[in-house]
PDB file of C-alpha atoms in Angstrom:
ATOM      1  CA  UNK D  20     141.616 -63.287 150.802  1.00  0.00           C
ATOM      2  CA  UNK D  21     143.128 -65.870 148.453  1.00  0.00           C
ATOM      3  CA  UNK D  22     143.927 -64.627 145.317  1.00  0.00           C
ATOM      4  CA  UNK D  23     143.372 -67.313 142.660  1.00  0.00           C
ATOM      5  CA  UNK D  24     144.983 -68.149 139.034  1.00  0.00           C
ATOM      6  CA  UNK D  25     143.542 -70.412 136.749  1.00  0.00           C
ATOM      7  CA  UNK D  26     146.098 -71.270 133.844  1.00  0.00           C
ATOM      8  CA  UNK D  27     143.959 -72.700 130.820  1.00  0.00           C
ATOM      9  CA  UNK D  28     146.690 -74.749 128.406  1.00  0.00           C
ATOM     10  CA  UNK D  29     145.506 -76.283 125.089  1.00  0.00           C
ATOM     11  CA  UNK D  30     147.401 -79.193 125.310  1.00  0.00           C
ATOM     12  CA  UNK D  31     145.788 -82.262 126.397  1.00  0.00           C
ATOM     13  CA  UNK D  32     148.236 -84.308 128.017  1.00  0.00           C
ATOM     14  CA  UNK D  33     149.118 -84.306 131.415  1.00  0.00           C
ATOM     15  CA  UNK D  34     152.792 -84.210 130.776  1.00  0.00           C
ATOM     16  CA  UNK D  35     152.454 -80.760 129.608  1.00  0.00           C
ATOM     17  CA  UNK D  36     150.539 -79.923 132.649  1.00  0.00           C
ATOM     18  CA  UNK D  37     153.178 -80.795 134.846  1.00  0.00           C
ATOM     19  CA  UNK D  38     155.948 -79.411 132.736  1.00  0.00           C
ATOM     20  CA  UNK D  39     153.997 -75.876 132.881  1.00  0.00           C
ATOM     21  CA  UNK D  40     153.669 -76.672 136.996  1.00  0.00           C
ATOM     22  CA  UNK D  41     157.253 -76.806 137.144  1.00  0.00           C
ATOM     23  CA  UNK D  42     158.011 -73.977 135.007  1.00  0.00           C
ATOM     24  CA  UNK D  43     155.170 -71.783 137.206  1.00  0.00           C
ATOM     25  CA  UNK D  44     156.699 -72.800 140.520  1.00  0.00           C
ATOM     26  CA  UNK D  45     160.500 -72.509 139.389  1.00  0.00           C
ATOM     27  CA  UNK D  46     159.294 -68.345 138.172  1.00  0.00           C
ATOM     28  CA  UNK D  47     157.540 -68.323 142.179  1.00  0.00           C
ATOM     29  CA  UNK D  48     160.526 -69.507 143.508  1.00  0.00           C
ATOM     30  CA  UNK D  49     163.329 -67.296 141.817  1.00  0.00           C
ATOM     31  CA  UNK D  50     161.565 -64.548 140.610  1.00  0.00           C
ATOM     32  CA  UNK D  51     159.170 -63.606 143.306  1.00  0.00           C
ATOM     33  CA  UNK D  52     161.011 -65.142 146.110  1.00  0.00           C
ATOM     34  CA  UNK D  53     157.770 -67.365 147.500  1.00  0.00           C
ATOM     35  CA  UNK D  54     157.649 -70.488 149.224  1.00  0.00           C
ATOM     36  CA  UNK D  55     155.328 -73.003 147.488  1.00  0.00           C
ATOM     37  CA  UNK D  56     153.300 -76.055 148.422  1.00  0.00           C
ATOM     38  CA  UNK D  57     152.253 -78.193 145.437  1.00  0.00           C
ATOM     39  CA  UNK D  58     149.392 -80.210 146.255  1.00  0.00           C
ATOM     40  CA  UNK D  59     148.812 -83.598 144.487  1.00  0.00           C
ATOM     41  CA  UNK D  60     146.351 -86.869 144.896  1.00  0.00           C
ATOM     42  CA  UNK D  61     148.977 -89.083 146.011  1.00  0.00           C
ATOM     43  CA  UNK D  62     152.394 -90.243 147.528  1.00  0.00           C
ATOM     44  CA  UNK D  63     153.157 -91.745 143.862  1.00  0.00           C
ATOM     45  CA  UNK D  64     152.458 -88.532 142.133  1.00  0.00           C
ATOM     46  CA  UNK D  65     154.363 -86.563 144.398  1.00  0.00           C
ATOM     47  CA  UNK D  66     157.491 -88.657 144.014  1.00  0.00           C
ATOM     48  CA  UNK D  67     156.914 -88.187 140.119  1.00  0.00           C
ATOM     49  CA  UNK D  68     156.862 -84.817 140.452  1.00  0.00           C
ATOM     50  CA  UNK D  69     159.870 -84.831 142.596  1.00  0.00           C
ATOM     51  CA  UNK D  70     161.761 -86.575 140.050  1.00  0.00           C
ATOM     52  CA  UNK D  71     160.255 -84.110 137.405  1.00  0.00           C
ATOM     53  CA  UNK D  72     161.460 -80.951 139.262  1.00  0.00           C
ATOM     54  CA  UNK D  73     164.973 -82.524 138.770  1.00  0.00           C
ATOM     55  CA  UNK D  74     165.088 -82.698 135.269  1.00  0.00           C
ATOM     56  CA  UNK D  75     162.356 -80.325 133.599  1.00  0.00           C
ATOM     57  CA  UNK D  76     165.148 -78.040 132.459  1.00  0.00           C
ATOM     58  CA  UNK D  77     168.741 -78.824 132.251  1.00  0.00           C
ATOM     59  CA  UNK D  78     170.004 -75.831 133.864  1.00  0.00           C
ATOM     60  CA  UNK D  79     167.495 -75.290 136.555  1.00  0.00           C
ATOM     61  CA  UNK D  80     167.549 -76.000 140.020  1.00  0.00           C
ATOM     62  CA  UNK D  81     164.354 -75.836 142.021  1.00  0.00           C
ATOM     63  CA  UNK D  82     165.233 -76.696 145.690  1.00  0.00           C
ATOM     64  CA  UNK D  83     162.537 -78.825 146.703  1.00  0.00           C
ATOM     65  CA  UNK D  84     161.340 -81.868 149.111  1.00  0.00           C
ATOM     66  CA  UNK D  85     158.311 -83.945 149.820  1.00  0.00           C
ATOM     67  CA  UNK D  86     156.264 -82.893 152.781  1.00  0.00           C
ATOM     68  CA  UNK D  87     156.533 -85.469 155.275  1.00  0.00           C
ATOM     69  CA  UNK D  88     153.182 -86.705 156.810  1.00  0.00           C
ATOM     70  CA  UNK D  89     154.949 -87.228 160.096  1.00  0.00           C
ATOM     71  CA  UNK D  90     155.284 -83.498 160.344  1.00  0.00           C
ATOM     72  CA  UNK D  91     159.206 -83.502 160.105  1.00  0.00           C
ATOM     73  CA  UNK D  92     159.735 -80.653 157.410  1.00  0.00           C
ATOM     74  CA  UNK D  93     163.107 -80.894 155.483  1.00  0.00           C
ATOM     75  CA  UNK D  94     164.228 -76.910 154.659  1.00  0.00           C
ATOM     76  CA  UNK D  95     163.346 -76.198 151.237  1.00  0.00           C
ATOM     77  CA  UNK D  96     161.324 -73.220 149.682  1.00  0.00           C
ATOM     78  CA  UNK D  97     159.073 -75.805 147.646  1.00  0.00           C
ATOM     79  CA  UNK D  98     157.493 -78.396 149.315  1.00  0.00           C
ATOM     80  CA  UNK D  99     155.082 -81.690 147.441  1.00  0.00           C
ATOM     81  CA  UNK D 100     152.206 -82.859 149.799  1.00  0.00           C
ATOM     82  CA  UNK D 101     149.338 -85.300 149.552  1.00  0.00           C
ATOM     83  CA  UNK D 102     147.612 -84.950 152.730  1.00  0.00           C
ATOM     84  CA  UNK D 103     145.816 -82.770 154.561  1.00  0.00           C
ATOM     85  CA  UNK D 104     148.752 -80.626 156.435  1.00  0.00           C
ATOM     86  CA  UNK D 105     149.712 -77.930 154.314  1.00  0.00           C
ATOM     87  CA  UNK D 106     153.102 -77.788 156.551  1.00  0.00           C
ATOM     88  CA  UNK D 107     154.411 -74.199 157.073  1.00  0.00           C
ATOM     89  CA  UNK D 108     153.378 -72.918 154.002  1.00  0.00           C
ATOM     90  CA  UNK D 109     150.968 -69.900 153.254  1.00  0.00           C
ATOM     91  CA  UNK D 110     152.513 -67.655 150.139  1.00  0.00           C
ATOM     92  CA  UNK D 111     151.558 -70.050 147.204  1.00  0.00           C
ATOM     93  CA  UNK D 112     149.550 -73.187 146.735  1.00  0.00           C
ATOM     94  CA  UNK D 113     149.876 -75.195 143.438  1.00  0.00           C
ATOM     95  CA  UNK D 114     146.809 -77.248 143.326  1.00  0.00           C
ATOM     96  CA  UNK D 115     147.693 -80.238 140.960  1.00  0.00           C
ATOM     97  CA  UNK D 116     145.092 -82.562 143.034  1.00  0.00           C
ATOM     98  CA  UNK D 117     141.692 -83.622 141.961  1.00  0.00           C
ATOM     99  CA  UNK D 118     140.377 -82.099 144.980  1.00  0.00           C
ATOM    100  CA  UNK D 119     140.264 -78.559 146.661  1.00  0.00           C
ATOM    101  CA  UNK D 120     142.465 -78.567 149.627  1.00  0.00           C
ATOM    102  CA  UNK D 121     140.284 -77.630 152.522  1.00  0.00           C
ATOM    103  CA  UNK D 122     143.485 -75.565 153.772  1.00  0.00           C
ATOM    104  CA  UNK D 123     143.598 -73.261 150.653  1.00  0.00           C
ATOM    105  CA  UNK D 124     142.238 -70.179 152.084  1.00  0.00           C
ATOM    106  CA  UNK D 125     145.486 -69.949 154.314  1.00  0.00           C
ATOM    107  CA  UNK D 126     147.542 -69.395 151.361  1.00  0.00           C
ATOM    108  CA  UNK D 127     147.913 -65.724 149.939  1.00  0.00           C
ATOM    109  CA  UNK D 128     148.034 -67.451 146.201  1.00  0.00           C
ATOM    110  CA  UNK D 129     146.379 -70.395 144.661  1.00  0.00           C
ATOM    111  CA  UNK D 130     147.163 -71.587 141.065  1.00  0.00           C
ATOM    112  CA  UNK D 131     145.623 -74.412 139.245  1.00  0.00           C
ATOM    113  CA  UNK D 132     146.950 -75.892 135.648  1.00  0.00           C
ATOM    114  CA  UNK D 133     144.293 -77.045 133.718  1.00  0.00           C
ATOM    115  CA  UNK D 134     144.569 -79.050 130.352  1.00  0.00           C
ATOM    116  CA  UNK D 135     141.698 -80.180 127.784  1.00  0.00           C
ATOM    117  CA  UNK D 136     141.677 -83.455 129.486  1.00  0.00           C
ATOM    118  CA  UNK D 137     137.792 -84.540 130.394  1.00  0.00           C
ATOM    119  CA  UNK D 138     138.751 -85.363 133.973  1.00  0.00           C
ATOM    120  CA  UNK D 139     140.770 -82.474 134.568  1.00  0.00           C
ATOM    121  CA  UNK D 140     138.561 -79.902 133.016  1.00  0.00           C
ATOM    122  CA  UNK D 141     135.606 -81.477 135.375  1.00  0.00           C
ATOM    123  CA  UNK D 142     137.022 -81.171 138.601  1.00  0.00           C
ATOM    124  CA  UNK D 143     138.700 -77.657 137.729  1.00  0.00           C
ATOM    125  CA  UNK D 144     135.566 -76.453 137.039  1.00  0.00           C
ATOM    126  CA  UNK D 145     134.234 -77.435 139.826  1.00  0.00           C
ATOM    127  CA  UNK D 146     136.727 -75.931 141.571  1.00  0.00           C
ATOM    128  CA  UNK D 147     136.397 -72.626 139.689  1.00  0.00           C
ATOM    129  CA  UNK D 148     132.884 -72.682 140.506  1.00  0.00           C
ATOM    130  CA  UNK D 149     133.690 -73.419 144.222  1.00  0.00           C
ATOM    131  CA  UNK D 150     136.244 -70.569 144.310  1.00  0.00           C
ATOM    132  CA  UNK D 151     133.859 -68.239 142.512  1.00  0.00           C
ATOM    133  CA  UNK D 152     130.568 -69.000 144.427  1.00  0.00           C
ATOM    134  CA  UNK D 153     132.375 -67.549 147.532  1.00  0.00           C
ATOM    135  CA  UNK D 154     133.521 -64.544 146.023  1.00  0.00           C
ATOM    136  CA  UNK D 155     137.672 -65.594 145.845  1.00  0.00           C
ATOM    137  CA  UNK D 156     139.043 -63.213 143.105  1.00  0.00           C
ATOM    138  CA  UNK D 157     140.129 -65.105 140.280  1.00  0.00           C
ATOM    139  CA  UNK D 158     142.129 -64.708 137.068  1.00  0.00           C
ATOM    140  CA  UNK D 159     142.041 -66.548 133.808  1.00  0.00           C
ATOM    141  CA  UNK D 160     145.182 -66.931 131.835  1.00  0.00           C
ATOM    142  CA  UNK D 161     144.117 -68.735 128.720  1.00  0.00           C
ATOM    143  CA  UNK D 162     147.417 -70.037 127.157  1.00  0.00           C
ATOM    144  CA  UNK D 163     145.331 -71.595 124.296  1.00  0.00           C
TER     145      UNK D 163
END
């Protein structure tokens, strides 16, 4: 069963959410040797996160690629997707999307990053309820 982690930040800015997600992704790849899928809502968000992963830390390198909706998969431990195909991934899903992807249950772990912004709070609470009501083990990390 997928283990779920909610990281609750005290910040209100989306930029803080993305910076935290980048650090989370980096740790998953470098320390835990995980393959990671980062799910976002659309291609524009995917490209913005792609850029941020290159520059979020001057001394860090997180090998990553966009998950091509055509099915072509570039070799990398981190893929950023915005469509309904998770590619070959099954270890860690970092969900930055407003929706809980239908394929989340194929992953060993699911991470959600929450900031104190009304729309983010609204949809992550919905994700939390959905997961809790179905018996998924959830761990809250209150970073406030």
